[in-house]
Short mmCIF file of C-alpha atoms in Angstrom, two decimals:
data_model
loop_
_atom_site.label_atom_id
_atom_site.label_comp_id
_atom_site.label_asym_id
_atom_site.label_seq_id
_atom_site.Cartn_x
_atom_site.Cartn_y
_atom_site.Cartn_z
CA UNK K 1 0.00 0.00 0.00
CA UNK K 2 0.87 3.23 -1.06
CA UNK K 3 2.18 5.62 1.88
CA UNK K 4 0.50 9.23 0.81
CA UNK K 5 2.99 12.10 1.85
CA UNK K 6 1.59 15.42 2.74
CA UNK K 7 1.80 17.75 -0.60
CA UNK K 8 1.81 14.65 -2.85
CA UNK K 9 -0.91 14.86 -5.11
CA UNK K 10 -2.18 10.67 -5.81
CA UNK K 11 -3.23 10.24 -9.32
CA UNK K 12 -6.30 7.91 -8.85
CA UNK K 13 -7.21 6.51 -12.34
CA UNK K 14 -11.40 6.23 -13.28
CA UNK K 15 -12.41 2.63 -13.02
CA UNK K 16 -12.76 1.72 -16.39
CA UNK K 17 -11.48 4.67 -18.46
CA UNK K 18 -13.71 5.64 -20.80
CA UNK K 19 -12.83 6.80 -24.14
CA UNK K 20 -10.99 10.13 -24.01
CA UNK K 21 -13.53 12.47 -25.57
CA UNK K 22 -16.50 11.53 -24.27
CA UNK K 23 -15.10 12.51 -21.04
CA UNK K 24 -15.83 15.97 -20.28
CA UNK K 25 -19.59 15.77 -21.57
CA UNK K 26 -20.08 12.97 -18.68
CA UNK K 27 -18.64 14.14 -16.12
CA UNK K 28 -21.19 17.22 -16.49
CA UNK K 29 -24.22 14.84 -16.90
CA UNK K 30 -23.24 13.31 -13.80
CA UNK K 31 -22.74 16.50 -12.25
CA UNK K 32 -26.08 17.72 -13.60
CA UNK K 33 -27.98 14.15 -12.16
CA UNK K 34 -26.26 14.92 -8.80
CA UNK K 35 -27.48 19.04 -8.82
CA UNK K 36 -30.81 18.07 -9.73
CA UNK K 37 -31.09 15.29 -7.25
CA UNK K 38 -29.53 17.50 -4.61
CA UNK K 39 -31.86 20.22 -5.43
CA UNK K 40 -34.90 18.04 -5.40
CA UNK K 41 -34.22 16.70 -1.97
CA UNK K 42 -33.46 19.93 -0.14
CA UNK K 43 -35.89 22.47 -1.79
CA UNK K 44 -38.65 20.34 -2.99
CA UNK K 45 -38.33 21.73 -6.41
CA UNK K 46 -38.13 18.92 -9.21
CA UNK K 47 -35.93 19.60 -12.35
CA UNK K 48 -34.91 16.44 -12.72
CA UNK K 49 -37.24 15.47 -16.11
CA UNK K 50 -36.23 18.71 -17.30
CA UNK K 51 -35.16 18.57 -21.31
CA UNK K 52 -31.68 18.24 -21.06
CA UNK K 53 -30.11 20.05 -23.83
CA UNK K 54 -31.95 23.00 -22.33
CA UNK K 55 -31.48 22.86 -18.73
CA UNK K 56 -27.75 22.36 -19.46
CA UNK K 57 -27.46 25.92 -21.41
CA UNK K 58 -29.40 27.86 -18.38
CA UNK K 59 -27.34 25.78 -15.96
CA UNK K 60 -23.93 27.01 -18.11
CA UNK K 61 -24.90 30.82 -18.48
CA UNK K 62 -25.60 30.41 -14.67
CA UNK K 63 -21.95 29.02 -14.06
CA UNK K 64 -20.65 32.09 -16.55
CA UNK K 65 -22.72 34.75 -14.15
CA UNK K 66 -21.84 33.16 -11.18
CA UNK K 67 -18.11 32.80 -12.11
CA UNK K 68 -18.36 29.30 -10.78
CA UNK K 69 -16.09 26.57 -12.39
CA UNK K 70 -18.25 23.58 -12.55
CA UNK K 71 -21.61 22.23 -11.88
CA UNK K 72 -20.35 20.94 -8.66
CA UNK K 73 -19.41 24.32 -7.39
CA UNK K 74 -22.70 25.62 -8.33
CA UNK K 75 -24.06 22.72 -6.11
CA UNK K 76 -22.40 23.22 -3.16
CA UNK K 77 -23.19 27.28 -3.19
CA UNK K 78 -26.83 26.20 -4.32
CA UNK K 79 -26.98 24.00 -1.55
CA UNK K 80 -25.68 26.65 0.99
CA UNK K 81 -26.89 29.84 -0.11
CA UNK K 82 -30.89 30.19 -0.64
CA UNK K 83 -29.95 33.41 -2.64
CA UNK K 84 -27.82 31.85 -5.14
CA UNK K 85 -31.27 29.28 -5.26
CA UNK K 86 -33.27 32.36 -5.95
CA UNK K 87 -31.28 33.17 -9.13
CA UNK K 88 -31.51 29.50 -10.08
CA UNK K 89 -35.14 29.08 -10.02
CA UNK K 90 -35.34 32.79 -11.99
CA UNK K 91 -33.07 31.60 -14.32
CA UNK K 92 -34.92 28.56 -14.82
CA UNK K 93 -38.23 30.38 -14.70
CA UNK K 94 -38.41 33.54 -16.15
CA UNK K 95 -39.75 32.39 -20.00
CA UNK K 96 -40.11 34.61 -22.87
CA UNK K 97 -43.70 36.57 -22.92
CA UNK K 98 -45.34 38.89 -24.05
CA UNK K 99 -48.75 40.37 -24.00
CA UNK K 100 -51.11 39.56 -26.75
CA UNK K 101 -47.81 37.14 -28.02
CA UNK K 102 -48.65 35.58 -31.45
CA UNK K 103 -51.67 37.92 -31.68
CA UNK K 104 -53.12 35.27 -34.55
CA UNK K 105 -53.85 32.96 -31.46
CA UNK K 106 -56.07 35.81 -29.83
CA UNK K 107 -57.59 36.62 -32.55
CA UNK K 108 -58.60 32.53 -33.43
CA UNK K 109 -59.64 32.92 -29.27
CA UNK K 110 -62.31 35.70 -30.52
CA UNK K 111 -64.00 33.75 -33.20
CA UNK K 112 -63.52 30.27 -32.41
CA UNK K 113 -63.89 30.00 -28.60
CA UNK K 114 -65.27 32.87 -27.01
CA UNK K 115 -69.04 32.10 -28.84
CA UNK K 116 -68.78 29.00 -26.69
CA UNK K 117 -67.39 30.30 -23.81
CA UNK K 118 -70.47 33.13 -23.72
CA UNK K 119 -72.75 29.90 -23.06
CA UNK K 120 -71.56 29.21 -20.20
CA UNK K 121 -72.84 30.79 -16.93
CA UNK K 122 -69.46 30.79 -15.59
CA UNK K 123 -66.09 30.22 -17.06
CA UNK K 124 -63.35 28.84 -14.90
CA UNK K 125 -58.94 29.52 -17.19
CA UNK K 126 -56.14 28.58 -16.16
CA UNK K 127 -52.81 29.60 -17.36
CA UNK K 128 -50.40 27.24 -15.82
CA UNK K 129 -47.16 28.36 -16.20
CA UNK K 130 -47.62 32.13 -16.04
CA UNK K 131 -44.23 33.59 -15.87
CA UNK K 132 -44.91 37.44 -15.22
CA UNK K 133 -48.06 37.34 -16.13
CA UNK K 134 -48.52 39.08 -19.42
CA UNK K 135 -50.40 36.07 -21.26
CA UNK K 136 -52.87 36.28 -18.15
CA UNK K 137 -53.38 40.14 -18.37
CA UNK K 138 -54.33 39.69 -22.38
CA UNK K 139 -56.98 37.07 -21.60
CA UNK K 140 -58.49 39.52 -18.66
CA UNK K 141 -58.69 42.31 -21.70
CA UNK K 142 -60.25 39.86 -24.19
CA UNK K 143 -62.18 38.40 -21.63
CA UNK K 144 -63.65 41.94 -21.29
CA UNK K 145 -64.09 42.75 -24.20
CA UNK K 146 -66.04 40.03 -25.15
CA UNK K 147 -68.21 41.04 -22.37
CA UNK K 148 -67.19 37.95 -20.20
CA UNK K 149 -65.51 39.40 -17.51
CA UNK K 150 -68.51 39.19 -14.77
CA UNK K 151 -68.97 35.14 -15.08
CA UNK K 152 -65.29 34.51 -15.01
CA UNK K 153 -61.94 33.59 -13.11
CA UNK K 154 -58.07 33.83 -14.34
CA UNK K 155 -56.10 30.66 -12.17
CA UNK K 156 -52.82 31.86 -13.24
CA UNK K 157 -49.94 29.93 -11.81
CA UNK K 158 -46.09 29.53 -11.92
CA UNK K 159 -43.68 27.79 -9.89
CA UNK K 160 -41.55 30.37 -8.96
CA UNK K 161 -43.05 32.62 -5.57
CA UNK K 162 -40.82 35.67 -7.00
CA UNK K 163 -42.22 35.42 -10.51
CA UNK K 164 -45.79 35.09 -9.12
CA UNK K 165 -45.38 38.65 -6.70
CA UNK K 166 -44.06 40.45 -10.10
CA UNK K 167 -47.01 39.70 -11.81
CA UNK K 168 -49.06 40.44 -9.18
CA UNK K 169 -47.45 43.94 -9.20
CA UNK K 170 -48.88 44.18 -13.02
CA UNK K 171 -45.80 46.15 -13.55
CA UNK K 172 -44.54 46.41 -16.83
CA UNK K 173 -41.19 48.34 -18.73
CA UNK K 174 -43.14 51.25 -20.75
CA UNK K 175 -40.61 50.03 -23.62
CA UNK K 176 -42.27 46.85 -24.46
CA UNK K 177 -45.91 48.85 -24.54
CA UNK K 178 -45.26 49.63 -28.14
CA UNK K 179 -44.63 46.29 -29.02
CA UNK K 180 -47.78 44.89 -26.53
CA UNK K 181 -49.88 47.87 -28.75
CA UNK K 182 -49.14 46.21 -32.46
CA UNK K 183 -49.82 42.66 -31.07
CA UNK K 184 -52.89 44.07 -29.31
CA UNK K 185 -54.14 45.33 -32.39
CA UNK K 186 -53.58 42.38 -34.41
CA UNK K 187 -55.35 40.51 -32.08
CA UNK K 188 -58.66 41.87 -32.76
CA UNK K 189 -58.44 44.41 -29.64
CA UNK K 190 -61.82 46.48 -29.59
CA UNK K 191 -60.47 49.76 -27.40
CA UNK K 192 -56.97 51.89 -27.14
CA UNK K 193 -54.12 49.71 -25.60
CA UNK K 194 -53.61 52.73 -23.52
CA UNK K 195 -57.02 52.44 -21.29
CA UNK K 196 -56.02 49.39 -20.18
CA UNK K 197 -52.58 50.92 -18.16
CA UNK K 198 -51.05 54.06 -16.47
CA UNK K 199 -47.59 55.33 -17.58
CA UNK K 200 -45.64 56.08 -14.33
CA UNK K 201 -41.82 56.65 -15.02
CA UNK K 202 -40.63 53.96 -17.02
CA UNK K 203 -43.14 51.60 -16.10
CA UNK K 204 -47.19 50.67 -17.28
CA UNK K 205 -49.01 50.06 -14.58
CA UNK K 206 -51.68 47.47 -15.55
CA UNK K 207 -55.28 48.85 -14.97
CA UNK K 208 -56.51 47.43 -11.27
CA UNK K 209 -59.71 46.42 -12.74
CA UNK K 210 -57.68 43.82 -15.37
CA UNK K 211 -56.48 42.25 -12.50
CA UNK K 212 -59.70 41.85 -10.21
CA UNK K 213 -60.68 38.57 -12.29
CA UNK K 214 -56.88 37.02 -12.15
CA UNK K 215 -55.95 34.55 -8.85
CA UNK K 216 -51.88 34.47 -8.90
CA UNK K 217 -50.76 31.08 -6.86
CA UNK K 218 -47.90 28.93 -7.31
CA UNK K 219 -48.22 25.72 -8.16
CA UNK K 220 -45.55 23.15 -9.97
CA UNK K 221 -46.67 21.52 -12.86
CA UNK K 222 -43.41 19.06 -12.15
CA UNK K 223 -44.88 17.88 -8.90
CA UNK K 224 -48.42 19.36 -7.83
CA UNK K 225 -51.62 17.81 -9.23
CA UNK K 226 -55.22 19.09 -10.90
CA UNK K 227 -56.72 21.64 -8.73
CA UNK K 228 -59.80 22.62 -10.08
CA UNK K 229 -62.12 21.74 -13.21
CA UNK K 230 -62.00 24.30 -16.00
CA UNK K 231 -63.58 25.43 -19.33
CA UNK K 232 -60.34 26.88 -20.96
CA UNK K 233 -56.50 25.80 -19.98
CA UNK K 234 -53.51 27.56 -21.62
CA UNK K 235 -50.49 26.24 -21.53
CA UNK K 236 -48.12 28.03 -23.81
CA UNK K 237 -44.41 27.16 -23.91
CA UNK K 238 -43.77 25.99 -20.67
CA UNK K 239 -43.59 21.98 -21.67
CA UNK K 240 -40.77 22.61 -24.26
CA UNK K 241 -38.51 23.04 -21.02
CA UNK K 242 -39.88 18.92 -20.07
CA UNK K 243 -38.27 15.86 -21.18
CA UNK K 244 -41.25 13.92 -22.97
CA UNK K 245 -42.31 11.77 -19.71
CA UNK K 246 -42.92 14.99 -17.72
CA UNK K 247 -44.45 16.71 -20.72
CA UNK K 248 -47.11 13.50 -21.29
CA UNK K 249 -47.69 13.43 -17.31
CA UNK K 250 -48.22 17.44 -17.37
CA UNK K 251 -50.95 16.81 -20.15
CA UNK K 252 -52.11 14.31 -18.29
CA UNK K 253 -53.27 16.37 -15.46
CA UNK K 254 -54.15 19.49 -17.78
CA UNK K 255 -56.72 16.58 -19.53
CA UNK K 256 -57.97 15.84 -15.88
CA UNK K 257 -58.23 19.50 -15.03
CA UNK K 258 -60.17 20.34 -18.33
CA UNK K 259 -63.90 19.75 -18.30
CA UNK K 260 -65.96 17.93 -21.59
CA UNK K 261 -65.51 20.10 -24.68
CA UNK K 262 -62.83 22.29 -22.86
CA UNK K 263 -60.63 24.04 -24.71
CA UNK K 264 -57.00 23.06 -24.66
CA UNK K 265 -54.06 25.94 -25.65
CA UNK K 266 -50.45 25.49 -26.64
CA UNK K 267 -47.24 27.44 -27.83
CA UNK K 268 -47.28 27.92 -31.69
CA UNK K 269 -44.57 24.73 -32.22
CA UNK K 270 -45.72 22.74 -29.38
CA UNK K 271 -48.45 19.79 -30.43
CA UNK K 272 -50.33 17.03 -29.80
CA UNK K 273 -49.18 15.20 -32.16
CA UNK K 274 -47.45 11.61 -31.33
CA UNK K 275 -48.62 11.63 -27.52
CA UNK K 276 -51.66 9.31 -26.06
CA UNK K 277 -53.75 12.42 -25.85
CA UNK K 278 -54.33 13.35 -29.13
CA UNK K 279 -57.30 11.10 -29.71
CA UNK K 280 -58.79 12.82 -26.71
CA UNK K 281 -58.90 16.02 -28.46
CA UNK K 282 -60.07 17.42 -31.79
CA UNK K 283 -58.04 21.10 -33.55
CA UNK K 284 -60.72 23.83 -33.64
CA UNK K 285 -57.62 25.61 -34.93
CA UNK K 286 -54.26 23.51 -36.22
CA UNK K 287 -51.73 26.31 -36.70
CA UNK K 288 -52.62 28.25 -33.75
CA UNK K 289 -52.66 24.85 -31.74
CA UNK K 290 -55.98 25.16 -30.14
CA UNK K 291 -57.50 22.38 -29.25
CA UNK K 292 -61.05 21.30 -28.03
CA UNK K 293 -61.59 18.39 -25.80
CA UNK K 294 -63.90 15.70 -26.74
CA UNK K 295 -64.38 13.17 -24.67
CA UNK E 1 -24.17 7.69 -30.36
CA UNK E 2 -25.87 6.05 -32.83
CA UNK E 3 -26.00 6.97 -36.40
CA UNK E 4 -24.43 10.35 -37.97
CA UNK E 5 -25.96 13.56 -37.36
CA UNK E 6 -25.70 16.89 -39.68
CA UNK E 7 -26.36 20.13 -38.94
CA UNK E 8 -26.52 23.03 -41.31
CA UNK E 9 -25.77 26.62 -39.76
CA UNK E 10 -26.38 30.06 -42.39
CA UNK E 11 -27.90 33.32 -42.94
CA UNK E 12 -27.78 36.30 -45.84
CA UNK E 13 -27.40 34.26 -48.79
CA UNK E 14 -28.48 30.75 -47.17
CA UNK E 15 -31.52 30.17 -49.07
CA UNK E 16 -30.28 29.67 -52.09
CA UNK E 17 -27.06 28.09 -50.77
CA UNK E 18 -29.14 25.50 -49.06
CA UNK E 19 -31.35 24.99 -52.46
CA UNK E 20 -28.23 23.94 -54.17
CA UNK E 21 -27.11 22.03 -51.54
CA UNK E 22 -30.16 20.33 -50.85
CA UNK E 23 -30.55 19.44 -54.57
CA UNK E 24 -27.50 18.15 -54.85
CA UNK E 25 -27.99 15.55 -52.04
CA UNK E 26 -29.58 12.11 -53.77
CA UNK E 27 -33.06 10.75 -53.34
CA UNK E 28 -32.11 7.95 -50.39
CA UNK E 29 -30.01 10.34 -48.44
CA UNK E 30 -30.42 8.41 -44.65
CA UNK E 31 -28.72 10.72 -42.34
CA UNK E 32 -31.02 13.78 -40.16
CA UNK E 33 -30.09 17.15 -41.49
CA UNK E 34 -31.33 19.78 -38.96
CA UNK E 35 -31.13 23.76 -40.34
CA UNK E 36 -30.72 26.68 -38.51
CA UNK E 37 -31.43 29.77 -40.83
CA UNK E 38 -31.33 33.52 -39.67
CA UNK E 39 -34.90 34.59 -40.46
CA UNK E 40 -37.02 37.53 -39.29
CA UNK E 41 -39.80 36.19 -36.99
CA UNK E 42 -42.51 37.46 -39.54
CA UNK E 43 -45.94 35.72 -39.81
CA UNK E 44 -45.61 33.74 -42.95
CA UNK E 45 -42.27 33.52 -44.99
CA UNK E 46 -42.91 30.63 -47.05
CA UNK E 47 -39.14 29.37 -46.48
CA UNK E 48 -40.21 26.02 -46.02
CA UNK E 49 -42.20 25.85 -49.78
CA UNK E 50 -39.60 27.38 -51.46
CA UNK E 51 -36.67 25.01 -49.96
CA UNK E 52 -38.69 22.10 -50.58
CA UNK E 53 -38.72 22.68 -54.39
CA UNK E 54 -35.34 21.92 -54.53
CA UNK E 55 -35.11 18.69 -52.91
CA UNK E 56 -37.33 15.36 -52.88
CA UNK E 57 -36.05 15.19 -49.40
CA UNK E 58 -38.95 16.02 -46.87
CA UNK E 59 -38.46 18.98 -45.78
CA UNK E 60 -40.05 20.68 -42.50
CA UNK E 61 -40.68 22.95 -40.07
CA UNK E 62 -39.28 21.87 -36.60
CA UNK E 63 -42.11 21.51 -33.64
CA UNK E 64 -41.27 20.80 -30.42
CA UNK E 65 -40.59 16.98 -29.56
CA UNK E 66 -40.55 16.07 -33.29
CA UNK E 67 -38.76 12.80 -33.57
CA UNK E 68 -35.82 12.74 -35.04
CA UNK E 69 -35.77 11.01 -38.42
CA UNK E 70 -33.19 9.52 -41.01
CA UNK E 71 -33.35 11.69 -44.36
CA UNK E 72 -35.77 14.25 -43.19
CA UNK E 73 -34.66 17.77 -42.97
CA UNK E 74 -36.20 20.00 -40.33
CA UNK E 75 -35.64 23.89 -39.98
CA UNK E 76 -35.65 26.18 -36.98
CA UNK E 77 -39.16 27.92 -36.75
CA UNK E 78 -38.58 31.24 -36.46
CA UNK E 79 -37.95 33.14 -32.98
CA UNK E 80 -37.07 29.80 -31.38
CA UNK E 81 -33.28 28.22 -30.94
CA UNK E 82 -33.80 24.29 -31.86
CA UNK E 83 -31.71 21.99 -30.18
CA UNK E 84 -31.79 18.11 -29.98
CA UNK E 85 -32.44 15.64 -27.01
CA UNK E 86 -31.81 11.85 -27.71
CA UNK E 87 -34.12 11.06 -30.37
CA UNK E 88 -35.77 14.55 -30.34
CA UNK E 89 -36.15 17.67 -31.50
CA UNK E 90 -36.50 20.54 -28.70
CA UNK E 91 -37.31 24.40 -28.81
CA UNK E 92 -36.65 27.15 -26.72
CA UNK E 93 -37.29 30.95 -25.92
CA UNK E 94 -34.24 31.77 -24.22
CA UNK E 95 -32.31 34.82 -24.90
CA UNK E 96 -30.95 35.45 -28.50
CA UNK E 97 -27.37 35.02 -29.06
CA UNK E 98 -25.01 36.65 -30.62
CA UNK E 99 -28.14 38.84 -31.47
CA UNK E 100 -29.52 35.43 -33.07
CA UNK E 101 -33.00 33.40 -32.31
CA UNK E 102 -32.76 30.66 -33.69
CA UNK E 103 -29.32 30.58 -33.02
CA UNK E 104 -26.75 28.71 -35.07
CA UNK E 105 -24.17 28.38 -31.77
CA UNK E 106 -27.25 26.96 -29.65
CA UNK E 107 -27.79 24.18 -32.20
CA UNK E 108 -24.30 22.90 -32.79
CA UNK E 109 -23.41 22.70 -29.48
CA UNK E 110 -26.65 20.34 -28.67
CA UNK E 111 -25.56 18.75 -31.59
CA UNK E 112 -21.82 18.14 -30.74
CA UNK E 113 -22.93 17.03 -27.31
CA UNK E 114 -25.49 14.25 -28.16
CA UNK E 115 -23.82 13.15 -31.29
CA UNK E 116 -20.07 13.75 -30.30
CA UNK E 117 -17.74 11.93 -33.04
CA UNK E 118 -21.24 10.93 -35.69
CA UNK E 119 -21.72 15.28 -35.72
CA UNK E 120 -21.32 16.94 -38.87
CA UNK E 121 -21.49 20.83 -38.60
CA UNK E 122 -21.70 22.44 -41.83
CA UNK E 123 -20.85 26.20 -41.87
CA UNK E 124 -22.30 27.96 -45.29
CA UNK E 125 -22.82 31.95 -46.44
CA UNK E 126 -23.57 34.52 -44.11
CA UNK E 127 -23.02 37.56 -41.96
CA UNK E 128 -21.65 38.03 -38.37
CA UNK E 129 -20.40 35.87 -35.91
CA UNK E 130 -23.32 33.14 -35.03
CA UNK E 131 -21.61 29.66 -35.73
CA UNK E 132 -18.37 30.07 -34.91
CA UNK E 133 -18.27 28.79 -31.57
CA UNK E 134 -20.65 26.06 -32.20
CA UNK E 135 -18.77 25.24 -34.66
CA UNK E 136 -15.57 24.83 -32.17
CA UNK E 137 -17.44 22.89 -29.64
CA UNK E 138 -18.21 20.62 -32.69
CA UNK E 139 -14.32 19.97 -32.72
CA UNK E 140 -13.85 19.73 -30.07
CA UNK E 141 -15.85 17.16 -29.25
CA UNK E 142 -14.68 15.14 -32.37
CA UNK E 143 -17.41 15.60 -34.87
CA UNK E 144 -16.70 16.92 -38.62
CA UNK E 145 -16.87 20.61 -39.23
CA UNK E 146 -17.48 22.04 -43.22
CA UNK E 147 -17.25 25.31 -44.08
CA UNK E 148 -18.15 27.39 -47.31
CA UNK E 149 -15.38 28.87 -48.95
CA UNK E 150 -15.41 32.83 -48.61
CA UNK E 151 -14.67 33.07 -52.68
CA UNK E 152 -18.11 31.56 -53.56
CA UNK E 153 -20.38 32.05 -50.58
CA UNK E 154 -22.61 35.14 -51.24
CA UNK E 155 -21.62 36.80 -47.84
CA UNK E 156 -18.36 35.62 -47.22
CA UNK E 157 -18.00 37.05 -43.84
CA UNK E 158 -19.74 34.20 -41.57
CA UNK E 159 -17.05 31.75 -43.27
CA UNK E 160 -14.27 33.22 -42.69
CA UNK E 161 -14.91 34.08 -39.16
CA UNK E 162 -14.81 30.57 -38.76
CA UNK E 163 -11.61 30.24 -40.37
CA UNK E 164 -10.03 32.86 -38.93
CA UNK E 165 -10.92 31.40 -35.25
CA UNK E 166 -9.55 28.31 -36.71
CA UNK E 167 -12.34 25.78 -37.14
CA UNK E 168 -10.57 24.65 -40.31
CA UNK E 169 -7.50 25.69 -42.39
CA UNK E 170 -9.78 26.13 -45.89
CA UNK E 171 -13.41 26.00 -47.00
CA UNK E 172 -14.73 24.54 -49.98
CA UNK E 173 -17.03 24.75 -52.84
CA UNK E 174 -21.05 23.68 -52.52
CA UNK E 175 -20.37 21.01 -54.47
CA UNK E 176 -17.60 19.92 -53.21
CA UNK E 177 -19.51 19.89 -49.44
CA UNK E 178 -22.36 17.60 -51.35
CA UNK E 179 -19.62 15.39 -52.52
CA UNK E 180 -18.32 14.99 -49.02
CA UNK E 181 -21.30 14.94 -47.34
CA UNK E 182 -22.62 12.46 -49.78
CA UNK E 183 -19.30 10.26 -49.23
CA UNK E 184 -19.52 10.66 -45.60
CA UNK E 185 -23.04 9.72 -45.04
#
């Protein structure tokens, strides 16, 4: 047996070496397993079906902000320091969105949906996976516009507690408002953009009454189950972050949250298409991936 | 991994550039070809319909999850990066970079880590910077790397970024990528 003197540094040779170049990339998946694991068992929060290509690139640029050497480090700091976790989960959470975002959907919303919707003497949405909340305000402005507002309630949910409290806040940069106006338009909007906020320095200030209908809570698709029954579930963009297991299971429980003939709404490139749920559902519009339940 | 991989990277110019190229390529082609073009995220561009006529190849749009398929050729919608899992396709909204969404980096580094050594990262006309990293990681990880020559790629600036950061010593002619590609695959 080797004796180890102090300031020797002991080579200690992998196992089975694996070949050369395939090293590196292992050693991270490991290290990203481990992280995710870690994570899971101390906070509760579940990133461990996570797509992986994905979660790898937010887990790098973390590393490159964090000035952090390896997945590891960013472990043991994660694991010690709830405000590095704080970035993480923003990092992980905060998803591109808009208001009225691909204003063609809205627009489909207002002929195809809302006819239906009126027929109802109370209409129960959800939009799980929320992020700041834009996608939520634009349904509380169509919703009122189509003169639906009285009979109905805005579930909108994330995740992430810090995401949640900014859209609460309705508080948006005055910079994207020009942008928010065009989609707004495009999507069939009936009034000015401008009644529906306050400029106050560089911000908008979302109209209080827009946000009477809305009910912010967290809740994790990942891990939390169906909640409530409701006529109209969108879900845009937040399963392209899922490996395909946690993507079927989260459609799963958006099926068992969705009530006969409810209406069932995706991102633009997401689909139905190849998953067990398909035959479930029928496209009252294919491009705009709106879908109607029918069974 | 199993089975080769390639993945096209362009921008100004790359329509036509991947016309010829995809005309070029013969009827029983079995290798994935996944393309990221720079596009503007405008509602209808018809780049898919107008690619298609050059190729018998099928030729779409990528969605998210979309199985991965010998001989099928699959673009980047626009205004999302595409990446690939293990046997999938995979979209995302991050944050555009080098200015880029889709981004050509984002794919060839998903690339060059699922497919290590089977990767072939093909580098063709266009402006800026996007590519030239992914490009690297494609190396270093073992795959291939192809890159237009500067003397006959519309915009030659995208290909010899790449050159000068030393992805490879010279580029080549379209044809002479087909030929390779072709021989390769």
């Amino acid at each position: 047996m080797d004796i180890l003197i102090e300031g020797q540094v002991m080579e200690i040779p992998p196992s089975s070496e694996p070949a050369k170049k395939d090293r590196a990339v292992s050693l991270e998946e490991i290290e990203l397993d481990v992280l995710c694991e870690a994570i899971y068992r101390y906070y509760g929060f579940d990133f461990r079906e996570y797509a992986r290509s994905s979660l790898r690139r937010r887990v790098r640029n973390l590393l490159e902000l964090e000035k952090l050497p390896s997945v590891s480090a960013l472990q043991d700091r994660i694991l010690h320091d709830k405000q590095i976790m704080e970035r993480f989960l923003l990092n992980l959470s905060i998803n591109v969105t808009s208001m009225f975002r691909d204003p063609g959907m809205y627009l489909s919303l207002r002929r195809n949906v809302v006819p239906m919707l009126q027929t109802y003497p109370s209409v129960r949405v959800w939009h799980a996976g929320c992020s700041s909340g834009e996608e939520a305000y634009s349904m509380s402005i169509l919703l009122e516009e189509e003169g639906l507002k009285k009979q109905c309630k805005i579930y909108a949910t994330d995740f992430n507690e810090a995401i949640i409290k900014k859209a609460q806040s309705g508080v948006i940069p005055l910079s994207v408002m020009r942008e928010y106006t065009g989609n707004y338009q495009r999507a069939g909007g009936k009034k000015s953009f401008s009644d529906y906020y306050t400029a106050k320095y560089d911000n908008a200030i979302i109209s209080p009454a827009l946000r009477t209908p809305i009910i912010f809570s967290r809740h994790n698709l990942a891990i939390d189950g169906s909640f409530n029954e409701f006529n109209l579930i969108v879900c845009r963009n937040v399963m392209i972050y899922f490996n395909d297991d946690l993507r079927i299971r989260v459609l799963q429980l958006l099926h068992n949250s969705l009530c006969r003939f409810g209406i069932l709404v995706l991102g633009n490139k997401e689909s139905l298409r190849f998953t067990p749920l398909e035959k479930h559902y029928k496209e009252l519009d294919g491009p705009n991936r709106i879908y109607q339940r029918i069974d | 991994m199993s089975g080769k991989f390639i993945a096209i990277g362009t921008s100004l110019g790359g329509v036509k550039a991947l016309s010829t190229l995809f005309a070029g390529l013969p009827a029983d082609f079995s290798v994935p070809i996944a393309v990221v073009i720079h596009r503007a995220p405008i509602e209808y561009d018809y780049l898919i319909e107008s690619l298609q006529k050059s190729t018998v190849l099928n030729i779409e749009e990528a969605s998210d999850k979309l199985p991965i398929t010998a001989g099928r050729i699959v673009v980047a919608p626009a205004d999302y990066h595409l990446l690939v899992n293990e046997q999938q396709y995979a979209l995302s909204l991050d944050a555009p970079v080098e200015y880029a969404r889709p981004s050509i980096n984002v794919l060839f580094e998903s690339v060059a880590e699922q497919y290590g050594t089977s990767a072939l990262g093909v580098l063709l006309t266009g402006g800026g910077n996007d590519g030239v990293q992914g490009m690297q990681r494609i190396k270093r990880c073992n795959g291939t790397v192809l890159i237009e020559s500067p003397d006959t790629a519309q915009d030659p600036t995208l290909p010899q970024a790449a050159i000068n950061a030393g992805v490879a010593s010279t580029g080549y002619r379209l044809d002479q990528i087909i030929g390779k590609l072709t021989q390769h695959c």
